[in-house]
Structure formats: C-alpha cells, structure tokens
Coordinates of C-alpha atoms in Angstrom, one line a residue:
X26 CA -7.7 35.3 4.8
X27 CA -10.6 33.2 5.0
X28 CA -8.9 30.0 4.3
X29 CA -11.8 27.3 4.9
X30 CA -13.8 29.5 2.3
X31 CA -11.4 30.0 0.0
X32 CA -10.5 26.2 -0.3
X33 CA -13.8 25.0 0.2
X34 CA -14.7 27.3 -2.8
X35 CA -12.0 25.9 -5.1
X36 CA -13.3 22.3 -4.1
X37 CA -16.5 22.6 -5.8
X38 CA -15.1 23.9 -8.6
X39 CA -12.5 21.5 -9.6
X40 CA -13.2 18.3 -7.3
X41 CA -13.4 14.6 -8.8
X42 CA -16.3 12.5 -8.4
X43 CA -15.4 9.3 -6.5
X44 CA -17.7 7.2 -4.6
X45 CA -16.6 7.1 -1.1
X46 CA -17.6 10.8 -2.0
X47 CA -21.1 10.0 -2.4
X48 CA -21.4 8.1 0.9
X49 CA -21.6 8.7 4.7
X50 CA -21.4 5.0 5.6
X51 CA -18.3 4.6 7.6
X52 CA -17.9 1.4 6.9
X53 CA -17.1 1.8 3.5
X54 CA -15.3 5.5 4.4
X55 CA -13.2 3.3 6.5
X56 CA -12.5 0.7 3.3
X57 CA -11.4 3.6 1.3
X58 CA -8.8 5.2 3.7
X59 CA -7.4 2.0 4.6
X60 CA -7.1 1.1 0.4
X61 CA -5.8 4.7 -0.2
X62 CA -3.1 4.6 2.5
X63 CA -0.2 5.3 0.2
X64 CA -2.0 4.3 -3.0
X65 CA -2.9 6.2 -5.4
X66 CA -7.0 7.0 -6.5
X67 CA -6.5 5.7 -9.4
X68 CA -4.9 2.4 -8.6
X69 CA -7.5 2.4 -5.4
X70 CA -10.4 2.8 -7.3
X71 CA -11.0 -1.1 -8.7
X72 CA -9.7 -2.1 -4.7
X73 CA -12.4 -0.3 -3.4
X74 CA -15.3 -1.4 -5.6
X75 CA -14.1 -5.1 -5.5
X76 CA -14.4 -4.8 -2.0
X77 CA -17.5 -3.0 -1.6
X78 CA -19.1 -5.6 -3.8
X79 CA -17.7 -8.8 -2.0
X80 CA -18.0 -7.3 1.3
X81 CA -21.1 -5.1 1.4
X82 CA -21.1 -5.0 5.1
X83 CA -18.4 -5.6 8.2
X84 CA -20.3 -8.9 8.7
X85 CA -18.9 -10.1 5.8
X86 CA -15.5 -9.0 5.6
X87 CA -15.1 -10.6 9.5
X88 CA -16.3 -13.8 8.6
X89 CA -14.2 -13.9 5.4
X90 CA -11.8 -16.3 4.9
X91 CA -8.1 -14.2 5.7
X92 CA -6.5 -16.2 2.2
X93 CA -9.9 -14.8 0.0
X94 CA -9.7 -10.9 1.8
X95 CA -5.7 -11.5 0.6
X96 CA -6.7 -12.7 -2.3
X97 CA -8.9 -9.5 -3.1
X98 CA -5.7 -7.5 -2.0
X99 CA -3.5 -8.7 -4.4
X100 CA -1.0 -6.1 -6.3
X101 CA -2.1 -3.6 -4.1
X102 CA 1.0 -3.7 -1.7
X103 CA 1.6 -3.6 1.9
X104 CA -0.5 -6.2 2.8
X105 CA -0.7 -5.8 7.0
X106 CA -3.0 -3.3 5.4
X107 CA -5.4 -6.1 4.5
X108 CA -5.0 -8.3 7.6
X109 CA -5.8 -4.7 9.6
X110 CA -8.7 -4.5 7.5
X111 CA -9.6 -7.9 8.3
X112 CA -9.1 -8.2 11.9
X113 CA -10.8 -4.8 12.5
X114 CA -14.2 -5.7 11.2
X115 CA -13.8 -8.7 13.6
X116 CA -13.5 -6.4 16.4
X117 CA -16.2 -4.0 15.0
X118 CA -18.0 -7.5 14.3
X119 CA -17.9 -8.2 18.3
X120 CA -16.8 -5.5 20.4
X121 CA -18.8 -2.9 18.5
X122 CA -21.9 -5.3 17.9
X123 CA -21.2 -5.0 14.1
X124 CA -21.7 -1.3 14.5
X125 CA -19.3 0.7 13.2
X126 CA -17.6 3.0 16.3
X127 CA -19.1 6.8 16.0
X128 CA -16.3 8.2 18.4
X129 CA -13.0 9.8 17.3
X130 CA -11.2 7.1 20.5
X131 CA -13.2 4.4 19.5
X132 CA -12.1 4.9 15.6
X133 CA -8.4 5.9 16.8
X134 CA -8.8 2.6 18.6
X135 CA -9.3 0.0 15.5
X136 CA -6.1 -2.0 14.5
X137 CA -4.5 0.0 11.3
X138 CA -6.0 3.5 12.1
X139 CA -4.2 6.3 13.3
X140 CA -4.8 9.9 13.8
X141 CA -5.4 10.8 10.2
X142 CA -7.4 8.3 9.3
X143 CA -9.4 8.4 12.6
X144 CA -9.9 12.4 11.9
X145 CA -10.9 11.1 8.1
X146 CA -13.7 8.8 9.2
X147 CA -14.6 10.7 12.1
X148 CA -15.2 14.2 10.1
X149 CA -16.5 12.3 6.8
X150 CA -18.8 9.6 8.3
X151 CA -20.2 11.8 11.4
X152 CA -19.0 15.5 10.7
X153 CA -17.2 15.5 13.5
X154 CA -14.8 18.7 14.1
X155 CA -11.2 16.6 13.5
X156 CA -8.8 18.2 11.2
X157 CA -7.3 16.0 9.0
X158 CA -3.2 15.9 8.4
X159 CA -2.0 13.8 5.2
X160 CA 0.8 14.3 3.1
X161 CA -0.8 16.4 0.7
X162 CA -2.2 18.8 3.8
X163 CA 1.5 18.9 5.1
X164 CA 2.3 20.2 1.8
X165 CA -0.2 23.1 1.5
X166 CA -0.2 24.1 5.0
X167 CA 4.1 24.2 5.1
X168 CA 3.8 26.2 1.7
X169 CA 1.1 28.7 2.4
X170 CA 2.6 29.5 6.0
X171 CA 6.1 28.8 4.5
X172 CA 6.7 26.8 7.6
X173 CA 10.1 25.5 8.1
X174 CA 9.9 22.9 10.3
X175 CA 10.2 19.0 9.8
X176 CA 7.3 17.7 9.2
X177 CA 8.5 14.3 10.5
X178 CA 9.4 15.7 14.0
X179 CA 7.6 15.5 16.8
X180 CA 7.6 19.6 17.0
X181 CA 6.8 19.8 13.3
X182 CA 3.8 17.0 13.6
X183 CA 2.0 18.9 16.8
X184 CA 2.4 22.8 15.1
X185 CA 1.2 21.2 11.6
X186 CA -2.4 19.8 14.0
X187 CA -2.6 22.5 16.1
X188 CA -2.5 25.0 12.6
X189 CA -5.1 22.4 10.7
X190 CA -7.7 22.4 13.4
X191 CA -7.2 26.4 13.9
X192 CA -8.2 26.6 10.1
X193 CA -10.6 23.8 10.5
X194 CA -14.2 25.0 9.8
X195 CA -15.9 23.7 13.0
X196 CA -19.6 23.7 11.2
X197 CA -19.0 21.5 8.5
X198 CA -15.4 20.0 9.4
X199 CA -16.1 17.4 6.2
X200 CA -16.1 19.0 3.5
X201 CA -13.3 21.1 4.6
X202 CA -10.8 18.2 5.2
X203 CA -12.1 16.9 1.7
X204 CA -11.6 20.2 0.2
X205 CA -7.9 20.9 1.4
X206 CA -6.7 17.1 0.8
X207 CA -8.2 17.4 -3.1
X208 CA -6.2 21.0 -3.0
X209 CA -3.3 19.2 -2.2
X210 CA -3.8 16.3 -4.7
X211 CA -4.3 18.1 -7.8
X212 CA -3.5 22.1 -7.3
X213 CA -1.0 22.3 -4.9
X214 CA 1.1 19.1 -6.0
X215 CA 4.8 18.0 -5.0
X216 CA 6.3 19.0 -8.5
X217 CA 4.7 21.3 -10.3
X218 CA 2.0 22.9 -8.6
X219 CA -0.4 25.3 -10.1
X220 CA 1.1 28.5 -8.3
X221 CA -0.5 30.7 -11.4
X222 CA -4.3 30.0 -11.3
X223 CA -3.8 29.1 -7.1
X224 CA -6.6 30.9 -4.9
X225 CA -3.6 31.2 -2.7
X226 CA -1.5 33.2 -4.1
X227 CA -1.7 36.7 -3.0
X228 CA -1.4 34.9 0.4
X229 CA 1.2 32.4 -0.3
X230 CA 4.2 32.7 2.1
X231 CA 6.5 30.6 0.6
X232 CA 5.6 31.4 -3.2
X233 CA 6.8 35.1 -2.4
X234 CA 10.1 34.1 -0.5
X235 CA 10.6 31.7 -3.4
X236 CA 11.0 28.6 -1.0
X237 CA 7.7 26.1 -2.7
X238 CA 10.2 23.3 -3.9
X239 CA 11.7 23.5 -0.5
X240 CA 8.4 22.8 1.2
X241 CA 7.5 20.5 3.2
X242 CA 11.1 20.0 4.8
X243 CA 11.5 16.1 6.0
X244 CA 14.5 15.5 8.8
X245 CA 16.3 12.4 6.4
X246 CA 15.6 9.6 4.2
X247 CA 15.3 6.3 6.2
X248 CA 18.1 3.8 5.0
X249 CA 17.0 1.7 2.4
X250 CA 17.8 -2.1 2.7
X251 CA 18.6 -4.4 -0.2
X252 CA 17.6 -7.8 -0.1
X253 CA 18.6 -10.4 -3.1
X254 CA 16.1 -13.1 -3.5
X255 CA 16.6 -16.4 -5.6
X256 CA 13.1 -18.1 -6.4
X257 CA 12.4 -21.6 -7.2
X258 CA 9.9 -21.9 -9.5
X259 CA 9.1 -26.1 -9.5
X260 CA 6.7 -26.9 -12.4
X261 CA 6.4 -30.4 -14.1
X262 CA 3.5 -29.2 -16.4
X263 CA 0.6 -30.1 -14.0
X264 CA 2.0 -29.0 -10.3
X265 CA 4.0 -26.2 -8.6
X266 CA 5.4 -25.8 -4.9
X267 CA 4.6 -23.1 -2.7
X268 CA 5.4 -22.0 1.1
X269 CA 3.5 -19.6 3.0
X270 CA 5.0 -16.4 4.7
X271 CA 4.4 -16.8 7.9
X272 CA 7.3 -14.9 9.4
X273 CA 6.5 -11.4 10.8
X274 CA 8.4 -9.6 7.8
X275 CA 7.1 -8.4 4.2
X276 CA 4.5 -10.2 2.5
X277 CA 3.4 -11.7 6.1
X278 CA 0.5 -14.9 5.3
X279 CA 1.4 -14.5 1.5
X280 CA 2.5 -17.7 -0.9
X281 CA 5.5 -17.7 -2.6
X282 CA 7.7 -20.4 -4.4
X283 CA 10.6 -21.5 -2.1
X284 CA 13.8 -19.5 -2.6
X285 CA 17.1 -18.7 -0.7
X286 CA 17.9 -14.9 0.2
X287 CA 21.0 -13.1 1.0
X288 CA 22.0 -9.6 1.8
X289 CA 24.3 -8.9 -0.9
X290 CA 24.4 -9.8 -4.7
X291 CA 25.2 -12.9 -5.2
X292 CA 28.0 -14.7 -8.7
X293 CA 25.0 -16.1 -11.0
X294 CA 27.3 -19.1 -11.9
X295 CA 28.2 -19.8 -8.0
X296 CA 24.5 -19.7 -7.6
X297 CA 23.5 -22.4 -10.4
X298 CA 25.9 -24.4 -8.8
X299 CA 24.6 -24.6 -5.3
X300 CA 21.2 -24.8 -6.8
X301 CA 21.9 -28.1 -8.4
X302 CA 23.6 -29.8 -5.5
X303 CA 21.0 -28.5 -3.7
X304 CA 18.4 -30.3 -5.1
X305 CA 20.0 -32.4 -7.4
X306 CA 18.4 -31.2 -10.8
X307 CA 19.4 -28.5 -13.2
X308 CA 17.4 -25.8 -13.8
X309 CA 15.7 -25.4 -17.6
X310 CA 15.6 -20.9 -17.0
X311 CA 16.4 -18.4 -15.4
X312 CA 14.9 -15.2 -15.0
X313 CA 16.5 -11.8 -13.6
X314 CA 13.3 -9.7 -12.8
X315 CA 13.6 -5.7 -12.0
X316 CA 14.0 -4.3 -8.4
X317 CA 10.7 -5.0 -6.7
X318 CA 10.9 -1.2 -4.4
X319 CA 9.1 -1.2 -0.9
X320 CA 8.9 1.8 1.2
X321 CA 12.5 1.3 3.2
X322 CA 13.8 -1.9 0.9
X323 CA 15.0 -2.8 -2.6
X324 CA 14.0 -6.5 -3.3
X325 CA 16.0 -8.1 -6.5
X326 CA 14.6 -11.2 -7.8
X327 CA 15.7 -13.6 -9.7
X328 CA 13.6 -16.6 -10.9
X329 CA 14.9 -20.1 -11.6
X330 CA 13.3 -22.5 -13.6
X331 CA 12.9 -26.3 -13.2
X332 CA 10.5 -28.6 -15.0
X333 CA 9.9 -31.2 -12.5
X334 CA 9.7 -31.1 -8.6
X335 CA 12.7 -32.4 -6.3
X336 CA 12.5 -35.5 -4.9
X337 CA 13.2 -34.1 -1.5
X338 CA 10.4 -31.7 -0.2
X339 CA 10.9 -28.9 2.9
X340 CA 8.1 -29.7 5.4
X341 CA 7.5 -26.2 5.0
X342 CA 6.5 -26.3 0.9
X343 CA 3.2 -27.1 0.1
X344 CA 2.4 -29.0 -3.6
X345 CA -0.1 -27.3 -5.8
X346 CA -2.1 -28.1 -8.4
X347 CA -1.8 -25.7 -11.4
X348 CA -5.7 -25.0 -11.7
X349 CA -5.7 -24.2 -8.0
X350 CA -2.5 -21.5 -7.8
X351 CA -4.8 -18.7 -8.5
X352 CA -6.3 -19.5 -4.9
X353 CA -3.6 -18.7 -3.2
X354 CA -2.5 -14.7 -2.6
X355 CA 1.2 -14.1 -3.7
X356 CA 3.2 -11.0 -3.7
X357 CA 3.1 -8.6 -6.8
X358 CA 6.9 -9.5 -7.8
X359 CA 6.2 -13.1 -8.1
X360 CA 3.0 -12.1 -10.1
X361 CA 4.7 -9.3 -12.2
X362 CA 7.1 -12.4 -13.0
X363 CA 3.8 -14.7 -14.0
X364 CA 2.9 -11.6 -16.2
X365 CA 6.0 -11.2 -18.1
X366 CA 6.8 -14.9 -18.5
X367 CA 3.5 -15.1 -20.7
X368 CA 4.5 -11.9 -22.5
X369 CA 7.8 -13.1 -23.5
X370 CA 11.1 -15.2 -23.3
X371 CA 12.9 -12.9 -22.1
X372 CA 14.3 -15.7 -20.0
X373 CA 17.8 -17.7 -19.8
X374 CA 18.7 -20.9 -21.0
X375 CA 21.2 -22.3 -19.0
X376 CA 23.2 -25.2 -20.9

C-alpha cells in the first residue's frame, strides 16, 4: 500500500478550498490552528478572516488591546485560546524580533501550541518533515490499521506518532498532513464514513473485521461537572452593571453581570427570596436559559431581571453605560441570552 499516494491522490480530488490553504505565511497558518482548535471550519471561517483583516501582521495583534483581541473572539469559546493568541505574538513580537519561529522547538515552544499544532505550522508554513496527529488522523490511522489501543494513553499517543511519521511522505510532508486530516474530515468521518467509495478499502483493517464504529478506542469519559449560575441582569433603561472574570476558571478576563453560583440546583422560589433581601428590590423577570455545555462542565443559567440598579454596589461591579456594553467581551451564554430576549418573551413575570 502506498498510503501517502493514495491519500494525497484523494485530496486533490475532493479537497475544499479555504484560505489558510492558499498561504504559506505562518503567521496566519498559526491564526488558523489556534481558531480551529476544537471548532469547526465552518464556524472558524468568519474568526479567521476577522482576524486576518484586524491583525494583518504579529505587530498588531501584540500591541492590541487584550479587551479588543476578546472582543474579536467572542462566541467562539474557550477563550485562553485568545489570550494564547495574544500573548504569543507578544513573544514572537520580542523574543523572535516579530519574526515568526521557523523551527519545530521554537514553534512547540509558543504559549497555546502543542505537538500537533507545532507539526501543523512546521510542515505547512516551512515543509518541514513533522507528521501531524489530530482527532480526525487518530480516526483514520486506528481504522485502517484497526488498532486497538487508547488513543488517550500514553502507549496509544507514541504508537499513533511513531505510525504517522512512518507513513509521512518526507518530500512534501505538507500536503500529506493536509491530505490525511481533509480524509479524516469529510471521508473517513466519526458516524457515517464513506466505507463504499473509500480508496481504502481493499486495505482497510478494521472495515473487514467489522470493528469501524469501534474505532478509535478512548480509555473513559472525563467527569462532567455541573455548575448552576443565577445572573443579575441590572438595567434602569440607560445603565447595566458588570464584573470582570478575573479568576483563573472559565471565561478568564471576560464580563459578565454579577450573579451567585452553586453546585447543585437550586428551589426558584427560595432563590427570589434571597435575591430580594439581598438587594432589597424585586426582580421585574426571570429567565431559565438552556445548559450552556463546555468540554468537562454543564453550566445552567438562569437570568434575573431588575429595572433599576441596587443602591448598594460590590467594589467588584463595574457600571456601564448601555451604548458602551458592546465594548466589553462577554461569554456566549450571556450573549445567547441578549439574543433570545430580543427574539421573544419567553421570560417570567414574577408577581
């Protein structure tokens, strides 16, 4: 089997234009790894132009402002993401002389990459001979050689590199790892795949001992962890409050209106109550939103309503005009919220 041939061959075929594609800079290979880590193209897609076009260079994504690059970020998700991206091109800015690093250590090195993404830039930007290893590689590799073992072991991890870069071809490494990650993304898919009309499939380990839906094998699901949030959502008409995250946890340098958590579910009456000697107002609404889900937690919001601002202010809450609260970067559940609250009423009035 001629593997990097037979992929590479399928690649031309059926591959999708995109515009980190069309590029060598590394800098802006570098924005689109970093944007795609865990995020789908087509979701990706507007991030990575808006980025391109407001930061055309590492110069000016390191002198940005952190609140404008979070800003740009918004809805996206996992935002250390964003302050990786951010305080990388500082260091690129003046470690590296504002040139980006043409090493695979130096790359490996940056704040926010690891050994995929290094092996990304490093084969895409300079052809360098570094296999790459995503999820969707996993998934072809573990099918084709109907391998058995974890892919999220230590054991599973260094057989999984040492097969990639075996396969690897060592002459033009890029469009290789471009070739087998686009396999995996749209022929050789989680549910689904295209086993019929698969270049594969004479060789196809696992497709003739009937084990693809079984492949890749993970060790166990990482506990999730619920977490029950009760927003306050001040507005008298021309002002809001918010408080910035500044807490190393989710949503880290992110606004949000002030709210009270707690690890289990919590009576909505009991809560009311404790909101209004709390702050000694009633609320007007309230809103349940649905389960905001992270990678290893369940966030359930729910959105109260008042329409004026307490007389007693945390040192931590910060007053905002209304014209100004697009300024400020919030999480997606608290935007999702904005979204739906101009859809509809789907809200509560509490008497």
């Amino acid at each position: 089997m001629n593997f990097s041939r037979q992929i590479t061959d399928w690649y031309r075929q059926n591959k999708r234009e995109l515009p980190w594609r069309q590029t060598s800079n590394p800098y802006f290979i570098w924005l689109s790894e970093i944007i795609l880590q865990q995020t789908r193209v087509a979701q990706g897609m507007d991030y990575y132009l808006k980025f391109v076009e407001h930061y055309p260079t590492v110069y000016e994504l390191a002198d940005a402002n952190e609140q404008d690059v979070l800003n740009d970020w918004q809805g996206l998700g996992y935002y250390s993401r964003a302050r990786n991206l951010h305080t990388t091109a500082k260091i690129i800015q003046s470690k590296f002389k504002g040139k980006f690093p043409d090493s695979y250590e130096d790359i490996l090195s940056l704040k926010g990459v690891g050994t995929y993404t290094a092996s990304a830039i490093a084969s895409f930007a300079y052809n360098l001979p570094h296999a790459v290893v995503d999820g969707n590689v996993y998934r072809v590799l573990s099918r084709i050689f109907d391998i058995d073992l974890p892919i999220d072991s230590n054991e599973g991890q260094k057989t999984f590199n040492q097969i990639a870069n075996e396969l690897l071809d060592k002459e033009n490494p890029s469009l290789h790892n471009q070739a087998i990650m686009e396999f995996g993304a749209l022929q050789c898919t989680p549910s689904t795949p295209k086993c019929s009309d698969c270049p594969f499939q004479l060789e196809c380990i696992a497709l003739k001992n009937g084990t693809i839906t079984e492949r890749p094998i993970k060790k166990g699901k990482t506990k999730i962890r619920n977490r029950y949030f009760h927003y306050f959502n001040f507005n008298n008409g021309k002002e809001t409050i918010l408080q910035k995250r500044n807490e190393k946890d989710i949503w880290q340098h992110l606004f949000e209106f002030p709210k009270i958590e707690f690890d289990i579910d919590q009576n909505i009456e009991e809560i009311k109550n404790k909101i209004e000697s709390l702050f000694l107002i009633k609320p007007s609404n309230y809103y349940v939103n649905k389960k905001h889900i992270l990678s290893h937690q369940h966030i359930y919001c729910t959105f109260w309503e008042f329409e004026q601002l307490p007389d007693q202010l945390d040192e931590n809450w910060e007053i905002i005009s209304l014209p100004n609260f697009t300024n400020y970067p919030i999480p997606r559940v608290i935007d999702r919220y904005l979204e739906d609250k101009l859809k509809s009423k789907q809200h509560r009035l509490l008497i």
